[in-house]
Short mmCIF file of C-alpha atoms in Angstrom, two decimals:
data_model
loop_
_atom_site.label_atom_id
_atom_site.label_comp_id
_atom_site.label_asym_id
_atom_site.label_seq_id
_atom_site.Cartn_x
_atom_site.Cartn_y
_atom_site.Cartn_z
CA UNK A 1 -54.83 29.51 -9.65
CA UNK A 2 -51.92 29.40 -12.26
CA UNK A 3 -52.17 30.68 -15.92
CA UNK A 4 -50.36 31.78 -18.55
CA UNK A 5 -51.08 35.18 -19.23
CA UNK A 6 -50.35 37.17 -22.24
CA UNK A 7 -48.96 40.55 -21.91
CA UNK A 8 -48.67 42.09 -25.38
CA UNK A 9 -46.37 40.71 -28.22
CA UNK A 10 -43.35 38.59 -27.44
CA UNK A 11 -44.51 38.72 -23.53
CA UNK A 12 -46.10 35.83 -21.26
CA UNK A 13 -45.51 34.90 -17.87
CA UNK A 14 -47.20 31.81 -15.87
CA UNK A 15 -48.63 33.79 -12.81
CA UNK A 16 -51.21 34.11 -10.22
CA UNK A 17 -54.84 34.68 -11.62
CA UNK A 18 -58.61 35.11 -9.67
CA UNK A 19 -59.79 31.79 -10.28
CA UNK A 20 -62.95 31.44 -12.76
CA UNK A 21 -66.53 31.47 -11.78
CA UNK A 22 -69.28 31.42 -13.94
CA UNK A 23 -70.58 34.13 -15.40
CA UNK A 24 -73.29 32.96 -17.46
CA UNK A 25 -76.53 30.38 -16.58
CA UNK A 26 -74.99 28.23 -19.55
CA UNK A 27 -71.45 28.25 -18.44
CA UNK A 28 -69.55 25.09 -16.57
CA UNK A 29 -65.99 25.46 -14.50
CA UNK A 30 -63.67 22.71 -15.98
CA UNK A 31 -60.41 21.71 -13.69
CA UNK A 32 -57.99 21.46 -16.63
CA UNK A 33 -56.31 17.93 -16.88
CA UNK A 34 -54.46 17.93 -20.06
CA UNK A 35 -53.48 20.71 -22.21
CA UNK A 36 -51.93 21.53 -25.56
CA UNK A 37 -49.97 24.40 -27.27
CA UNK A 38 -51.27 25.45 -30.79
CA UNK A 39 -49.17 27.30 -33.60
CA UNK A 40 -52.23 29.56 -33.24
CA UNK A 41 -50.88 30.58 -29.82
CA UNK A 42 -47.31 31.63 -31.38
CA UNK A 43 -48.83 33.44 -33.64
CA UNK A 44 -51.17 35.55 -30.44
CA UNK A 45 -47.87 35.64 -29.12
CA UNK A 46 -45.94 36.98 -31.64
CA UNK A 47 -48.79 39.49 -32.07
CA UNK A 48 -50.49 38.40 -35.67
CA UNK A 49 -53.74 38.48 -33.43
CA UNK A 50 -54.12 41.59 -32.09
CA UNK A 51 -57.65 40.86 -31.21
CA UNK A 52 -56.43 39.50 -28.18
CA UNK A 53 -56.32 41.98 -25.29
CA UNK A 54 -52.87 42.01 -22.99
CA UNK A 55 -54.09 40.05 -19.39
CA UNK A 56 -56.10 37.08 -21.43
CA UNK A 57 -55.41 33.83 -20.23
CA UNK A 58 -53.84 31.87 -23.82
CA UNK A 59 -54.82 28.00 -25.45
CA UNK A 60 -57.83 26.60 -26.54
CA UNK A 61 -57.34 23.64 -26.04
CA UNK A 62 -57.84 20.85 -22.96
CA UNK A 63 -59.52 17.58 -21.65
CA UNK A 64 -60.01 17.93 -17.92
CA UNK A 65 -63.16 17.32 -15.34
CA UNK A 66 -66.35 19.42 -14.49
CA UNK A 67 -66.52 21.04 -10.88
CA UNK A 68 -69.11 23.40 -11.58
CA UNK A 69 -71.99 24.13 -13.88
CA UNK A 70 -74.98 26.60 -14.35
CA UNK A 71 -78.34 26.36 -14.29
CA UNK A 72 -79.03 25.89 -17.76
CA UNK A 73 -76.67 23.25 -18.19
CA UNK A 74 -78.24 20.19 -18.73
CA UNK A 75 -75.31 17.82 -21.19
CA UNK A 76 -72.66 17.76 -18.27
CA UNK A 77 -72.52 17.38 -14.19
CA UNK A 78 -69.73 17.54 -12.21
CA UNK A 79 -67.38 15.04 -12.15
CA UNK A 80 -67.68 14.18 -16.00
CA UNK A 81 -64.43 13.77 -17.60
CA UNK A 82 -64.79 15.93 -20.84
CA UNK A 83 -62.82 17.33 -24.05
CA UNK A 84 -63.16 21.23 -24.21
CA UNK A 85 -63.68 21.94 -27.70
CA UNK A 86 -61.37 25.19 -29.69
CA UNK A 87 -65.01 26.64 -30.84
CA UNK A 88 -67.89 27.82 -28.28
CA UNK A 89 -71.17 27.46 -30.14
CA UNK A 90 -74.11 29.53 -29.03
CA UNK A 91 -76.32 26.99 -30.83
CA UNK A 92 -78.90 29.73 -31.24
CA UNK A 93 -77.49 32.01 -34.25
CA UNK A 94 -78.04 31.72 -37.81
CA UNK A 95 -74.74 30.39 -37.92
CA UNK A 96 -74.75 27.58 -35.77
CA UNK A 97 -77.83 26.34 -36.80
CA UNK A 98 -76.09 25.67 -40.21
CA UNK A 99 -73.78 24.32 -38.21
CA UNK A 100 -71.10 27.07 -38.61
CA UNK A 101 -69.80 26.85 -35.22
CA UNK A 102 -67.04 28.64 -35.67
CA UNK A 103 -69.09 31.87 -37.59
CA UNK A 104 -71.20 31.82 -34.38
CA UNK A 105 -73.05 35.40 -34.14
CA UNK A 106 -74.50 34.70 -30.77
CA UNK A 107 -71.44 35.58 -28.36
CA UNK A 108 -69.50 32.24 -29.14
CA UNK A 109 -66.59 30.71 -31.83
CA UNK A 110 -63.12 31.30 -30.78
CA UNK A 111 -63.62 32.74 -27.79
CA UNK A 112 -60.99 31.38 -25.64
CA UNK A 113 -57.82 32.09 -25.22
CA UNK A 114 -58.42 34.74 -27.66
CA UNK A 115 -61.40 37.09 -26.48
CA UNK A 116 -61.86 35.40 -22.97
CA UNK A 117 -59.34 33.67 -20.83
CA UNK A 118 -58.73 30.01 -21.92
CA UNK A 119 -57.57 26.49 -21.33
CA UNK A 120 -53.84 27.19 -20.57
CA UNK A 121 -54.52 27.05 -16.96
CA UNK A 122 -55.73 24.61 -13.75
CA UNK A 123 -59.13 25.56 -14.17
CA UNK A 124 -61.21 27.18 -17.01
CA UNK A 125 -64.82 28.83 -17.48
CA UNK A 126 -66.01 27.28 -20.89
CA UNK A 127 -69.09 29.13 -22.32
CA UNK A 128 -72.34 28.24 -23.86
CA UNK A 129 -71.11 24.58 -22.28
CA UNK A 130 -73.99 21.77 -23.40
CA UNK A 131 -72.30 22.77 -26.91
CA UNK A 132 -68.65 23.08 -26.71
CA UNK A 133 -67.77 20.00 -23.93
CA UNK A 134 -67.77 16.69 -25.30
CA UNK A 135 -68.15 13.70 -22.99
CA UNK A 136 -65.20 11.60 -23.43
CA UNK A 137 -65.13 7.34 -22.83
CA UNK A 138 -63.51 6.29 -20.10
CA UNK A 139 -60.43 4.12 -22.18
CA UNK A 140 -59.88 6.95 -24.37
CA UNK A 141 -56.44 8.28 -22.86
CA UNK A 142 -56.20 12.64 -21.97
CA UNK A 143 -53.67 13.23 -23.91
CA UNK A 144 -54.87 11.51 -27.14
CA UNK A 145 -58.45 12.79 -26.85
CA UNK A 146 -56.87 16.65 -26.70
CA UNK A 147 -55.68 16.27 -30.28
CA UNK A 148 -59.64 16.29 -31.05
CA UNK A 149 -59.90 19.76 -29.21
CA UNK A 150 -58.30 21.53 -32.42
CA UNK A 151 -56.07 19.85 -34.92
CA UNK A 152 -57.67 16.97 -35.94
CA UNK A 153 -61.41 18.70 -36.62
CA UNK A 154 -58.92 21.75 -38.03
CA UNK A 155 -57.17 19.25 -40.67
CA UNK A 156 -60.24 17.29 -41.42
CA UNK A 157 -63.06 19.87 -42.02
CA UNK A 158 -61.04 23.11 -43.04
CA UNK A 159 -58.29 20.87 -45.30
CA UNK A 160 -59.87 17.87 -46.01
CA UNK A 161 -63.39 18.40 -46.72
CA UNK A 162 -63.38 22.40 -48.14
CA UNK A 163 -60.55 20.72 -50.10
CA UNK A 164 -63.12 17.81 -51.53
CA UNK A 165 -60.68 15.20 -50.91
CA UNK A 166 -61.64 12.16 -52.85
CA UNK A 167 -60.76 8.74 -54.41
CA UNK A 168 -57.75 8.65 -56.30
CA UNK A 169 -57.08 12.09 -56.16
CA UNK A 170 -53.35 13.50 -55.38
CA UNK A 171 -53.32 15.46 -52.51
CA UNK A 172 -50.38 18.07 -51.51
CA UNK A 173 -50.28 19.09 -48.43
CA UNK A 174 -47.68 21.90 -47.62
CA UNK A 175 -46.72 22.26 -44.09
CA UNK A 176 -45.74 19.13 -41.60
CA UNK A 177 -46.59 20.55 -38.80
CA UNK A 178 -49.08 19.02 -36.40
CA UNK A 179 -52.10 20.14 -38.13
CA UNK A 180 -50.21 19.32 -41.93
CA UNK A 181 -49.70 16.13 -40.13
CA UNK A 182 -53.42 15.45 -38.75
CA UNK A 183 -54.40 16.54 -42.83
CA UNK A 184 -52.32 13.54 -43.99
CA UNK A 185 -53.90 11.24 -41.63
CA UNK A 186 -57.06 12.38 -42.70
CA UNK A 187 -56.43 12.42 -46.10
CA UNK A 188 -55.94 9.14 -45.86
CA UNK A 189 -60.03 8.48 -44.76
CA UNK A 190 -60.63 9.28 -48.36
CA UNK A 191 -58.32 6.65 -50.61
CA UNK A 192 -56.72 9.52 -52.41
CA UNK A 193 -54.20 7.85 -55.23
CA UNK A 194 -51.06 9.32 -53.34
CA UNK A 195 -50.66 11.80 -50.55
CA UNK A 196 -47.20 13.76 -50.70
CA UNK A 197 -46.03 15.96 -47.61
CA UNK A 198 -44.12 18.74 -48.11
CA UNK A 199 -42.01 20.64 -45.47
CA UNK A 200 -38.18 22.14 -44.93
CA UNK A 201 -37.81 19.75 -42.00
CA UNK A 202 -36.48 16.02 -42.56
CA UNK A 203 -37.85 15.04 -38.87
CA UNK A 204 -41.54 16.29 -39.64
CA UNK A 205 -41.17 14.48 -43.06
CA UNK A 206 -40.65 10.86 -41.19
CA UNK A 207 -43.32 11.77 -39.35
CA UNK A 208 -45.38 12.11 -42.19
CA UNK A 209 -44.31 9.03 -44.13
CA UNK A 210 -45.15 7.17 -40.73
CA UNK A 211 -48.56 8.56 -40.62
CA UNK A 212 -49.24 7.55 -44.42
CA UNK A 213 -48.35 9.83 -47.09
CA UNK A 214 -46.96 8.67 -49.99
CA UNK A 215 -44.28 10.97 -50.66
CA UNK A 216 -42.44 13.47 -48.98
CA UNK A 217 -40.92 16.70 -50.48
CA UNK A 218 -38.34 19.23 -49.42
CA UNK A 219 -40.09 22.50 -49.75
CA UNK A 220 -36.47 23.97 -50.80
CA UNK A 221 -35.96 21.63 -53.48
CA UNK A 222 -38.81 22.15 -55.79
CA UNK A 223 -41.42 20.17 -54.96
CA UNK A 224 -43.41 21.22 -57.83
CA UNK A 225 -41.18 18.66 -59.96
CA UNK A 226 -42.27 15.69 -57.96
CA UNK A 227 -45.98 16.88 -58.14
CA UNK A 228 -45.27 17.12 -61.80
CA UNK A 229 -43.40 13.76 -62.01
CA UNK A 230 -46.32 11.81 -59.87
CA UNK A 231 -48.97 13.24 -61.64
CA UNK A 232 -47.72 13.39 -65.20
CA UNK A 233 -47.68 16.72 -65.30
CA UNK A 234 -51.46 17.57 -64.44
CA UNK A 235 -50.78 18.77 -60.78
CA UNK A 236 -52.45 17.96 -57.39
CA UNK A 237 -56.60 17.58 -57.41
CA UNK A 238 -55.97 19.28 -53.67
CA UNK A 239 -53.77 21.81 -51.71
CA UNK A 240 -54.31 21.74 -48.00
CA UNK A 241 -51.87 24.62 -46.96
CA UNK A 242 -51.03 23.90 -43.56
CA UNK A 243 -48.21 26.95 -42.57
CA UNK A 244 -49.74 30.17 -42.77
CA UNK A 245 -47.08 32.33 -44.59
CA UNK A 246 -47.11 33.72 -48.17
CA UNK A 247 -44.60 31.44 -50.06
CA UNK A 248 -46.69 28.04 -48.78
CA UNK A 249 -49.98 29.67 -49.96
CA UNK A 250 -48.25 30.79 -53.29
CA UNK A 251 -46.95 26.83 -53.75
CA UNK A 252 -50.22 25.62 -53.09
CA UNK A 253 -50.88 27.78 -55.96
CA UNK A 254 -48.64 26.74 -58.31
CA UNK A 255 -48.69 22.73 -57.48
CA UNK A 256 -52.61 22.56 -58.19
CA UNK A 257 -54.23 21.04 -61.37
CA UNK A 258 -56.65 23.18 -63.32
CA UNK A 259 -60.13 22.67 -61.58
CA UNK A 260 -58.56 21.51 -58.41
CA UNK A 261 -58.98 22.89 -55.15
CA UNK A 262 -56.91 25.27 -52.74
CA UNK A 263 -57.66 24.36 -48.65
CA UNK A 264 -55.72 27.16 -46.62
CA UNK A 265 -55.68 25.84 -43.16
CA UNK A 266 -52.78 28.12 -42.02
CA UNK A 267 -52.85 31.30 -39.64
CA UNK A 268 -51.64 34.45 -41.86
CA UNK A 269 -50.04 37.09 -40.55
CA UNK A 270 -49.51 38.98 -43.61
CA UNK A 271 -50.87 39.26 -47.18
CA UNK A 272 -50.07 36.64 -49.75
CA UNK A 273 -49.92 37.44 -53.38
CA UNK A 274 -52.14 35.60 -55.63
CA UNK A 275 -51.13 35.77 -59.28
CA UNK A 276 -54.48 35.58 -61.02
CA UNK A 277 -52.28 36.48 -64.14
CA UNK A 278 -51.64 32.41 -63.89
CA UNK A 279 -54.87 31.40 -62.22
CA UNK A 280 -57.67 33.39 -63.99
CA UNK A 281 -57.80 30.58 -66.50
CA UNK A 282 -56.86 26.88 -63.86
CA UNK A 283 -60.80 26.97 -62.90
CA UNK A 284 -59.44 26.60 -59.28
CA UNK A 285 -61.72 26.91 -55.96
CA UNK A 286 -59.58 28.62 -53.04
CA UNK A 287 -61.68 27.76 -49.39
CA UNK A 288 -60.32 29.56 -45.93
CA UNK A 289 -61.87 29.11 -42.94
CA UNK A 290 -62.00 28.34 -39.20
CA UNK A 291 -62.75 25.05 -37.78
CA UNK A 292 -66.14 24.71 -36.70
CA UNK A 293 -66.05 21.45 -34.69
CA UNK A 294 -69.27 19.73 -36.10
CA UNK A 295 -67.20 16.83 -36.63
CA UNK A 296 -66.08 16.65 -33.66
CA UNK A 297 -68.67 13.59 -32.26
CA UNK A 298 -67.30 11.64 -35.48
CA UNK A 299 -63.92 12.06 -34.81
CA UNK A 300 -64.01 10.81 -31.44
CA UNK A 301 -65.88 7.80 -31.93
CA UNK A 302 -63.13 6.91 -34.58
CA UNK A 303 -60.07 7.96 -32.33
CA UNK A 304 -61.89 5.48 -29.74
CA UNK A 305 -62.13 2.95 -32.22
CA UNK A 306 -59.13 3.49 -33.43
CA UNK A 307 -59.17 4.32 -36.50
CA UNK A 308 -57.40 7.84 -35.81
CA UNK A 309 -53.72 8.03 -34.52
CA UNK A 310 -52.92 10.08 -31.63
CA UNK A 311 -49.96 9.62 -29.57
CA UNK A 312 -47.15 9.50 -32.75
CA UNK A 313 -47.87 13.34 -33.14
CA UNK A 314 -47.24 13.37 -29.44
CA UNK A 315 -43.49 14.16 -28.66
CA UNK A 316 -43.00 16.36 -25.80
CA UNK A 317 -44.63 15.99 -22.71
CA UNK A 318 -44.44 18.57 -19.44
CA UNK A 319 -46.15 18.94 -16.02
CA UNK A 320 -48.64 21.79 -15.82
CA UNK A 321 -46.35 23.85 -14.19
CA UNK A 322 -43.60 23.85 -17.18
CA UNK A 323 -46.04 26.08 -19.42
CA UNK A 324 -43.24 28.97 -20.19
CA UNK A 325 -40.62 25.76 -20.97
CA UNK A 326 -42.98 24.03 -23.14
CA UNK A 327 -44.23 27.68 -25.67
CA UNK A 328 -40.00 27.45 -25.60
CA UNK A 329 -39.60 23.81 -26.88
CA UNK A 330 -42.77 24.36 -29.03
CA UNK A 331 -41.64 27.70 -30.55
CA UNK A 332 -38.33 26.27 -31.35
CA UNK A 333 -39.47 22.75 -33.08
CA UNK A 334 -37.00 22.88 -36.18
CA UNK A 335 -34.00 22.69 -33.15
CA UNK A 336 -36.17 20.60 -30.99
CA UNK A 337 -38.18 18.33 -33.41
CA UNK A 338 -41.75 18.87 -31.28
CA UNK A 339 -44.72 18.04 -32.79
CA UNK A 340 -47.88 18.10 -30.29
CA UNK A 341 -46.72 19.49 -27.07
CA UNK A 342 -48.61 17.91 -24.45
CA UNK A 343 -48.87 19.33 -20.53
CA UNK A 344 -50.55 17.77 -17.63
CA UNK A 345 -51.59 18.16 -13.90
CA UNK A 346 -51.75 15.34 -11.29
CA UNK A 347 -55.45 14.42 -10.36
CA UNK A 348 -56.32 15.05 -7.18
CA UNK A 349 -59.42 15.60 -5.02
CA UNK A 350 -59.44 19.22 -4.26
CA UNK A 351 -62.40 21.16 -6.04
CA UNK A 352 -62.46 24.36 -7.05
CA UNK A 353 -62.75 27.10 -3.93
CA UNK A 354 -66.36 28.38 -3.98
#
């Protein structure tokens, strides 16, 4: 089959790969129908993830349909059309039984396309499968349902509700991208008084306002004054940092009301200060994590009730085959104005080779 493959930072090439088989009694083969391209990826690419071995097959995300599944697989058959979650739950662990997906202890989390070959391909072997593929409706559309794969269980557990979004609170969320994006629609779930985006790019800020927040902020231009201005001076209740790079953590920082709350969502790649000569006294509550999907069964039933938009973050669509085209259109997004990169295969009736 075809896959992008990474080969060490700054290299990738869509190539030739043994196609997967399953390994494991609780695996399933899924024929990959619609994929997506993550910021994560750019950063495994750009080598801020050096857990991830040169010859790994990249993304994490897909919705495609089941060909194959082990014996102890007992949620899916063959044939079901399914989302592939980000996280791999072993279900087993300490941590998933708290429901910590992404902490998982038992040989699962972020496993693919980081320490085992993932979705960014025709076919992919998803582990530990009765717990990381979700059966999808058959009116909810491919390439709406992959935004529940990642960015919208990302923006809604890790910003949203570490963040304790609530009623009438002012919410900041730094970074416009498409999982600062998915935070302002979720924000919205909550009836905060005022959402305000903040970002250096004027096309991600429209995209914002159309997806509900309030205000929108230049991130060169202060937008601690507005914060100040809309709040009276008392800051944001919540921060959802949504970039991944010291100066949007260190605003987070400094737009925040005393006994507000901090959500880093972002992918660092290098330390951030953080000036507890100002902070020791705010009473803030910093939260980082990784998404562990447990909301994912909520989300969808709201995306397929339509409560949850999907295809405005979509703005770039590619066959299968255009994977090194669509990491350059994706990588580029401040010359190209993508959001949610979207590629696809035609459906067919060939099955995976035994």
């Amino acid at each position: 089959m075809k896959a992008l493959v990474f080969h060490g930072p700054g290299r990738t090439a869509w190539e030739d790969v043994p196609d997967p088989a399953l390994k494991d009694a609780s695996d399933a083969v899924v024929r990959v129908d619609a994929v997506t391209l993550c910021g994560t990826d750019l950063h495994i690419v750009t080598g801020d993830v050096p857990e991830v071995a040169p010859g790994t097959v990249l993304g994490h995300e897909a919705v495609g349909e089941v060909v194959e599944t082990g014996s102890e697989v007992r949620g899916v058959r063959p044939g079901d059309r399914v989302l592939v979650s980000c996280i791999s739950p072993c279900g087993r662990c300490p941590s998933c039984r708290g429901a910590r997906y992404g902490q998982c202890r038992g040989g699962g989390g972020w496993v693919l396309g980081h320490l085992v070959d993932g979705t960014q391909a025709e076919f992919v072997r998803v582990p530990f499968a009765d717990m990381s593929l979700h059966l999808l409706p058959g009116a909810l559309d491919s390439e709406d349902a992959v935004l529940l794969a990642d960015i919208y269980p990302t923006a809604y557990e890790v910003g949203v509700l570490n963040g304790r979004v609530s009623p009438g609170d002012t919410v900041v969320v730094v970074g416009a991208g498409p999982v600062g994006l998915a935070a302002v629609t979720a924000a919205g779930l909550y009836s905060p008084a005022r959402v305000i985006a903040v970002d250096l790019d004027d096309t991600r800020l429209a995209a914002a306002r159309a997806l509900g927040a309030d205000a929108v902020a230049r991130a060169d231009e202060q937008p601690e004054r507005l914060v100040d201005d809309l709040t009276a001076g008392a800051g944001a209740d919540v921060a959802i940092e949504a970039v991944g790079i010291p100066a949007t953590f260190e605003l987070c920082t400094r737009t925040v009301r005393p006994g507000g709350h901090v959500a880093n969502v972002g992918v660092h790649g290098k330390p951030a200060a953080l000036h507890l000569e100002d902070l020791w006294i705010k009473d803030i509550t910093i939260t980082t994590g990784l998404v562990d999907t447990s909301s994912t069964p909520r989300l969808l039933a709201m995306m397929s009730a339509g409560r949850l938009p999907a295809g405005d973050l979509i703005t770039h669509r590619f066959p299968l085959a255009a994977m090194e085209e669509a990491y350059e259109v994706f990588s580029r997004a401040a010359e190209t104005g993508a959001l949610k990169v979207v590629l696809g295969q035609d459906r067919h009736d060939a099955v995976l080779p035994a």
